[in-house]
XYZ file of N, CA, C and O in Angstrom:
492
model
N 94.878 99.592 122.437
C 96.253 99.118 122.404
C 96.503 98.286 123.659
O 96.575 98.830 124.768
N 96.647 96.989 123.493
C 96.797 96.103 124.629
C 98.195 96.223 125.222
O 99.198 96.392 124.508
N 98.270 96.138 126.534
C 99.526 96.093 127.261
C 99.521 94.851 128.144
O 98.510 94.543 128.772
N 100.644 94.152 128.179
C 100.762 92.923 128.939
C 101.776 93.097 130.058
O 102.830 93.694 129.856
N 101.454 92.554 131.214
C 102.327 92.620 132.372
C 102.442 91.234 132.984
O 101.440 90.662 133.417
N 103.665 90.703 133.031
C 103.914 89.411 133.650
C 104.229 89.587 135.128
O 104.834 90.582 135.530
N 103.850 88.605 135.915
C 104.157 88.606 137.335
C 104.177 87.170 137.839
O 103.794 86.252 137.126
N 104.616 86.990 139.068
C 104.597 85.681 139.695
C 105.929 84.973 139.761
O 106.026 83.891 140.346
N 106.958 85.550 139.166
C 108.266 84.942 139.237
C 108.849 85.036 140.629
O 108.315 85.701 141.512
N 109.956 84.356 140.824
C 110.609 84.361 142.115
C 111.677 83.303 142.183
O 112.080 82.738 141.171
N 112.134 83.037 143.394
C 113.175 82.054 143.652
C 112.569 80.843 144.339
O 111.916 80.971 145.376
N 112.782 79.679 143.751
C 112.292 78.434 144.334
C 113.375 77.374 144.232
O 114.288 77.463 143.409
N 113.267 76.361 145.078
C 114.169 75.229 145.009
C 113.711 74.254 143.935
O 112.544 74.228 143.550
N 114.646 73.467 143.438
C 114.301 72.441 142.471
C 113.190 71.560 143.013
O 113.195 71.172 144.177
N 112.228 71.258 142.156
C 111.071 70.484 142.559
C 109.897 71.327 143.004
O 108.786 70.802 143.158
N 110.114 72.610 143.182
C 109.062 73.503 143.612
C 108.207 73.989 142.461
O 108.345 73.547 141.320
N 107.322 74.943 142.771
C 106.359 75.432 141.795
C 106.290 76.950 141.797
O 106.551 77.605 142.807
N 105.923 77.489 140.657
C 105.603 78.888 140.498
C 104.402 78.998 139.584
O 104.219 78.175 138.682
N 103.601 80.016 139.808
C 102.477 80.302 138.926
C 102.649 81.706 138.370
O 102.549 82.687 139.109
N 102.903 81.791 137.086
C 103.086 83.062 136.428
C 101.759 83.571 135.881
O 100.920 82.790 135.444
N 101.597 84.871 135.908
C 100.404 85.505 135.370
C 100.792 86.520 134.313
O 101.829 87.170 134.412
N 99.946 86.656 133.324
C 100.105 87.651 132.277
C 98.789 88.394 132.184
O 97.805 87.854 131.673
N 98.775 89.603 132.695
C 97.560 90.397 132.739
C 97.555 91.433 131.630
O 98.564 92.095 131.384
N 96.426 91.575 130.992
C 96.279 92.510 129.885
C 95.439 93.704 130.297
O 94.466 93.574 131.044
N 95.827 94.847 129.793
C 95.046 96.058 129.968
C 94.978 96.788 128.638
O 95.806 96.568 127.758
N 93.990 97.634 128.502
C 93.852 98.384 127.266
C 93.231 97.604 126.125
O 93.247 98.067 124.980
N 92.720 96.428 126.412
C 92.104 95.595 125.402
C 91.695 94.256 125.978
O 91.985 93.945 127.127
N 91.060 93.460 125.168
C 90.613 92.144 125.593
C 91.464 91.057 124.954
O 91.970 91.212 123.846
N 91.632 89.938 125.660
C 92.378 88.796 125.153
C 91.483 87.742 124.530
O 91.973 86.777 123.952
N 90.201 87.903 124.641
C 89.287 86.813 124.329
C 89.351 86.320 122.898
O 88.997 85.165 122.634
N 89.799 87.145 121.963
C 89.836 86.752 120.563
C 91.225 86.356 120.077
O 91.405 86.107 118.892
N 92.195 86.269 120.983
C 93.572 86.066 120.571
C 94.224 84.903 121.288
O 94.069 84.726 122.497
N 94.982 84.136 120.516
C 95.846 83.139 121.108
C 97.021 83.835 121.797
O 97.399 84.952 121.437
N 97.600 83.165 122.783
C 98.686 83.732 123.559
C 99.803 82.714 123.715
O 99.587 81.511 123.579
N 100.979 83.204 124.018
C 102.101 82.314 124.215
C 103.029 82.785 125.316
O 103.081 83.972 125.649
N 103.749 81.831 125.893
C 104.813 82.092 126.851
C 106.145 81.698 126.225
O 106.263 80.627 125.617
N 107.129 82.557 126.391
C 108.495 82.303 125.970
C 109.417 82.582 127.143
O 109.037 83.270 128.089
N 110.629 82.065 127.066
C 111.596 82.332 128.117
C 112.974 82.537 127.515
O 113.283 82.054 126.431
N 113.801 83.259 128.247
C 115.148 83.533 127.790
C 116.101 83.525 128.974
O 115.929 84.291 129.921
N 117.079 82.649 128.906
C 118.112 82.571 129.915
C 119.308 83.411 129.470
O 119.493 83.658 128.276
N 120.140 83.857 130.412
C 121.302 84.672 130.049
C 122.188 83.978 129.027
O 122.536 82.804 129.188
N 122.531 84.693 127.971
C 123.396 84.156 126.947
C 122.754 83.167 126.006
O 123.453 82.579 125.169
N 121.452 82.971 126.121
C 120.758 82.017 125.274
C 119.659 82.703 124.476
O 119.206 83.790 124.818
N 119.234 82.043 123.413
C 118.169 82.578 122.585
C 116.820 82.394 123.255
O 116.633 81.518 124.098
N 115.882 83.238 122.865
C 114.534 83.110 123.389
C 113.932 81.784 122.935
O 114.032 81.400 121.771
N 113.275 81.110 123.858
C 112.758 79.776 123.630
C 111.248 79.742 123.830
O 110.727 80.263 124.818
N 110.558 79.101 122.911
C 109.129 78.877 123.063
C 108.862 77.958 124.239
O 109.566 76.968 124.435
N 107.835 78.271 125.008
C 107.458 77.452 126.152
C 106.070 76.856 125.976
O 105.886 75.643 126.064
N 105.072 77.702 125.740
C 103.698 77.214 125.677
C 102.823 78.156 124.867
O 103.071 79.359 124.808
N 101.788 77.590 124.285
C 100.822 78.311 123.467
C 99.428 77.897 123.889
O 99.197 76.737 124.242
N 98.503 78.837 123.814
C 97.110 78.524 124.092
C 96.234 79.284 123.111
O 96.434 80.470 122.864
N 95.261 78.589 122.545
C 94.370 79.198 121.578
C 93.419 80.172 122.257
O 93.347 80.257 123.488
N 92.653 80.890 121.449
C 91.833 81.979 121.985
C 90.815 81.519 123.014
O 90.482 82.263 123.945
N 90.304 80.300 122.846
C 89.301 79.793 123.774
C 89.866 78.733 124.721
O 89.106 78.121 125.473
N 91.168 78.528 124.676
C 91.795 77.553 125.546
C 91.684 76.125 125.081
O 92.165 75.217 125.770
N 91.088 75.895 123.921
C 90.857 74.547 123.455
C 92.082 73.834 122.919
O 92.083 72.606 122.828
N 93.101 74.579 122.560
C 94.319 74.002 122.011
C 95.519 74.549 122.758
O 95.627 75.762 122.948
N 96.397 73.673 123.184
C 97.638 74.082 123.832
C 98.806 73.326 123.228
O 98.668 72.185 122.782
N 99.958 73.966 123.221
C 101.197 73.360 122.776
C 102.279 73.696 123.786
O 102.270 74.764 124.399
N 103.242 72.782 123.924
C 104.340 72.974 124.845
C 105.646 72.525 124.201
O 105.664 71.594 123.385
N 106.714 73.172 124.596
C 108.017 72.664 124.226
C 108.230 71.351 124.979
O 107.754 71.177 126.108
N 108.908 70.409 124.341
C 109.028 69.081 124.913
C 109.614 69.044 126.310
O 109.215 68.204 127.137
N 110.519 69.950 126.615
C 111.198 69.922 127.900
C 110.296 70.269 129.083
O 110.662 70.014 130.233
N 109.124 70.840 128.834
C 108.230 71.211 129.928
C 106.939 70.410 129.932
O 106.128 70.574 130.851
N 106.741 69.553 128.958
C 105.520 68.755 128.910
C 105.382 67.913 130.168
O 106.331 67.279 130.612
N 104.189 67.920 130.724
C 103.929 67.184 131.942
C 104.270 67.938 133.199
O 103.901 67.501 134.300
N 104.972 69.054 133.075
C 105.358 69.856 134.234
C 104.697 71.226 134.243
O 104.370 71.745 135.307
N 104.524 71.825 133.082
C 103.930 73.157 132.958
C 102.524 73.047 132.386
O 102.239 72.173 131.559
N 101.667 73.969 132.797
C 100.313 74.036 132.285
C 99.954 75.481 131.974
O 100.028 76.341 132.850
N 99.577 75.733 130.732
C 99.123 77.059 130.347
C 97.605 77.084 130.398
O 96.944 76.119 130.018
N 97.053 78.166 130.884
C 95.611 78.313 130.964
C 95.260 79.785 130.810
O 96.137 80.642 130.802
N 93.982 80.057 130.685
C 93.566 81.441 130.550
C 92.208 81.657 131.159
O 91.384 80.741 131.252
N 91.971 82.880 131.565
C 90.681 83.310 132.067
C 90.360 84.593 131.322
O 90.802 85.679 131.700
N 89.618 84.459 130.238
C 89.352 85.618 129.395
C 88.535 86.689 130.113
O 88.664 87.873 129.814
N 87.699 86.268 131.042
C 86.919 87.237 131.806
C 87.818 88.143 132.636
O 87.450 89.284 132.929
N 88.980 87.630 133.030
C 89.939 88.409 133.796
C 91.070 88.966 132.943
O 91.987 89.590 133.465
N 91.016 88.716 131.639
C 92.063 89.164 130.729
C 93.442 88.713 131.205
O 94.405 89.481 131.198
N 93.522 87.451 131.590
C 94.749 86.931 132.172
C 95.073 85.551 131.618
O 94.183 84.713 131.456
N 96.346 85.331 131.341
C 96.877 84.037 130.955
C 97.843 83.581 132.036
O 98.594 84.394 132.586
N 97.823 82.289 132.341
C 98.642 81.748 133.416
C 99.610 80.697 132.891
O 99.365 80.045 131.878
N 100.686 80.535 133.614
C 101.601 79.431 133.372
C 101.929 78.811 134.719
O 102.670 79.389 135.509
N 101.336 77.661 134.976
C 101.619 76.913 136.189
C 102.844 76.054 135.943
O 102.840 75.207 135.049
N 103.883 76.264 136.720
C 105.139 75.561 136.544
C 105.390 74.695 137.772
O 105.595 75.208 138.868
N 105.361 73.399 137.572
C 105.585 72.437 138.640
C 106.857 71.646 138.368
O 107.368 71.620 137.251
N 107.337 70.984 139.403
C 108.540 70.155 139.290
C 109.669 70.914 138.619
O 110.335 70.423 137.705
N 109.892 72.114 139.080
C 110.868 72.989 138.441
C 112.288 72.457 138.563
O 112.653 71.830 139.560
N 113.054 72.736 137.535
C 114.438 72.325 137.451
C 115.316 73.562 137.282
O 114.856 74.591 136.784
N 116.582 73.480 137.666
C 117.468 74.639 137.491
C 117.514 75.141 136.050
O 117.643 76.353 135.838
N 117.393 74.262 135.091
C 117.417 74.678 133.699
C 116.179 75.456 133.272
O 116.139 75.989 132.161
N 115.169 75.539 134.137
C 114.008 76.378 133.872
C 114.264 77.839 134.215
O 113.422 78.694 133.926
N 115.384 78.121 134.842
C 115.713 79.484 135.222
C 115.805 80.373 133.992
O 116.570 80.097 133.058
N 115.027 81.440 133.983
C 114.979 82.339 132.834
C 114.050 83.495 133.144
O 113.331 83.487 134.145
N 114.070 84.476 132.268
C 113.040 85.503 132.268
C 111.910 84.999 131.385
O 112.141 84.613 130.236
N 110.709 85.007 131.904
C 109.553 84.507 131.184
C 108.723 85.670 130.653
O 108.400 86.601 131.388
N 108.384 85.587 129.380
C 107.627 86.624 128.702
C 106.334 86.055 128.140
O 106.302 84.913 127.677
N 105.301 86.858 128.124
C 104.091 86.485 127.410
C 103.875 87.446 126.257
O 104.308 88.599 126.293
N 103.236 86.950 125.225
C 102.948 87.762 124.059
C 101.646 87.343 123.416
O 101.168 86.226 123.619
N 101.063 88.231 122.657
C 99.845 87.924 121.917
C 100.219 87.345 120.566
O 101.055 87.902 119.849
N 99.607 86.242 120.233
C 99.880 85.590 118.960
C 99.272 86.404 117.830
O 98.080 86.725 117.844
N 100.107 86.720 116.839
C 99.676 87.531 115.711
C 99.567 86.743 114.418
O 98.952 87.218 113.457
N 100.160 85.584 114.359
C 100.116 84.763 113.166
C 101.439 84.083 112.912
O 102.449 84.403 113.529
N 101.436 83.132 111.989
C 102.642 82.413 111.666
C 102.824 81.188 112.543
O 101.901 80.711 113.191
N 104.050 80.689 112.566
C 104.370 79.490 113.333
C 104.229 79.759 114.820
O 104.796 80.722 115.343
N 103.494 78.898 115.507
C 103.152 79.170 116.902
C 104.352 79.169 117.830
O 104.301 79.784 118.894
N 105.421 78.469 117.451
C 106.593 78.378 118.309
C 107.666 79.405 117.972
O 108.753 79.369 118.563
N 107.382 80.302 117.064
C 108.329 81.344 116.692
C 107.957 82.663 117.357
O 106.827 83.131 117.238
N 108.922 83.267 118.038
C 108.677 84.545 118.690
C 108.317 85.638 117.698
O 107.686 86.637 118.074
N 108.714 85.449 116.449
C 108.417 86.447 115.432
C 106.930 86.545 115.135
O 106.488 87.528 114.532
N 106.160 85.565 115.546
C 104.731 85.578 115.339
C 103.934 86.186 116.473
O 102.699 86.088 116.470
N 104.597 86.795 117.423
C 103.947 87.369 118.595
C 104.277 88.845 118.738
O 105.296 89.329 118.247
N 103.427 89.534 119.444
C 103.652 90.938 119.709
C 103.072 91.330 121.049
O 102.574 90.499 121.807
N 103.134 92.596 121.337
C 102.641 93.141 122.598
C 103.270 92.442 123.796
O 102.602 92.127 124.789
N 104.564 92.202 123.702
C 105.287 91.535 124.779
C 105.234 92.322 126.072
O 105.286 93.555 126.074
N 105.169 91.592 127.168
C 105.303 92.214 128.469
C 106.760 92.437 128.807
O 107.662 92.174 127.998
N 107.014 92.911 130.020
C 108.375 93.222 130.444
C 109.138 92.004 130.940
O 110.354 92.066 131.119
N 108.447 90.909 131.171
C 109.062 89.691 131.641
C 109.070 89.583 133.149
O 109.018 90.580 133.868
N 109.134 88.350 133.628
C 109.260 88.092 135.054
C 110.307 87.006 135.258
O 110.334 86.012 134.540
N 111.183 87.216 136.229
C 112.311 86.324 136.454
C 111.910 85.140 137.317
O 111.353 85.310 138.401
N 112.205 83.958 136.834
C 112.035 82.738 137.611
C 113.403 82.106 137.800
O 114.103 81.838 136.826
N 113.773 81.871 139.045
C 115.064 81.293 139.367
C 114.862 80.023 140.172
O 114.167 80.036 141.197
N 115.465 78.947 139.721
C 115.326 77.651 140.375
C 116.698 77.221 140.873
O 117.625 77.037 140.081
N 116.825 77.068 142.160
C 118.091 76.675 142.765
C 118.163 75.163 142.915
O 117.149 74.486 143.104
N 119.373 74.634 142.857
C 119.583 73.206 142.996
C 119.845 72.818 144.430
O 120.070 73.666 145.299
């Protein structure tokens, strides 16, 4: 039974960077695609990025393209989200989940969510 734990959030100024990590325990990530989602207060959960099981395919929501990079290290059972050129509108709790099937940008297709990590970007 895999468990996911997000970390790496914090407070940064606009234009700064954060690197989020999603570490898995109790199982391996090597055979599963993964995704990052985020949720700001009072807003619906939003798809951020997807990465296939071997890292060969990635998808991003348009608002983060060119600024965020999703990657993975299956040997370490870890998925990363490098966030550069951060904007105040990126402020949210960021969650990672294991892709279970269905539309890649729908949270309903993911499971084994972590507890989330807060990223706050000040102007």
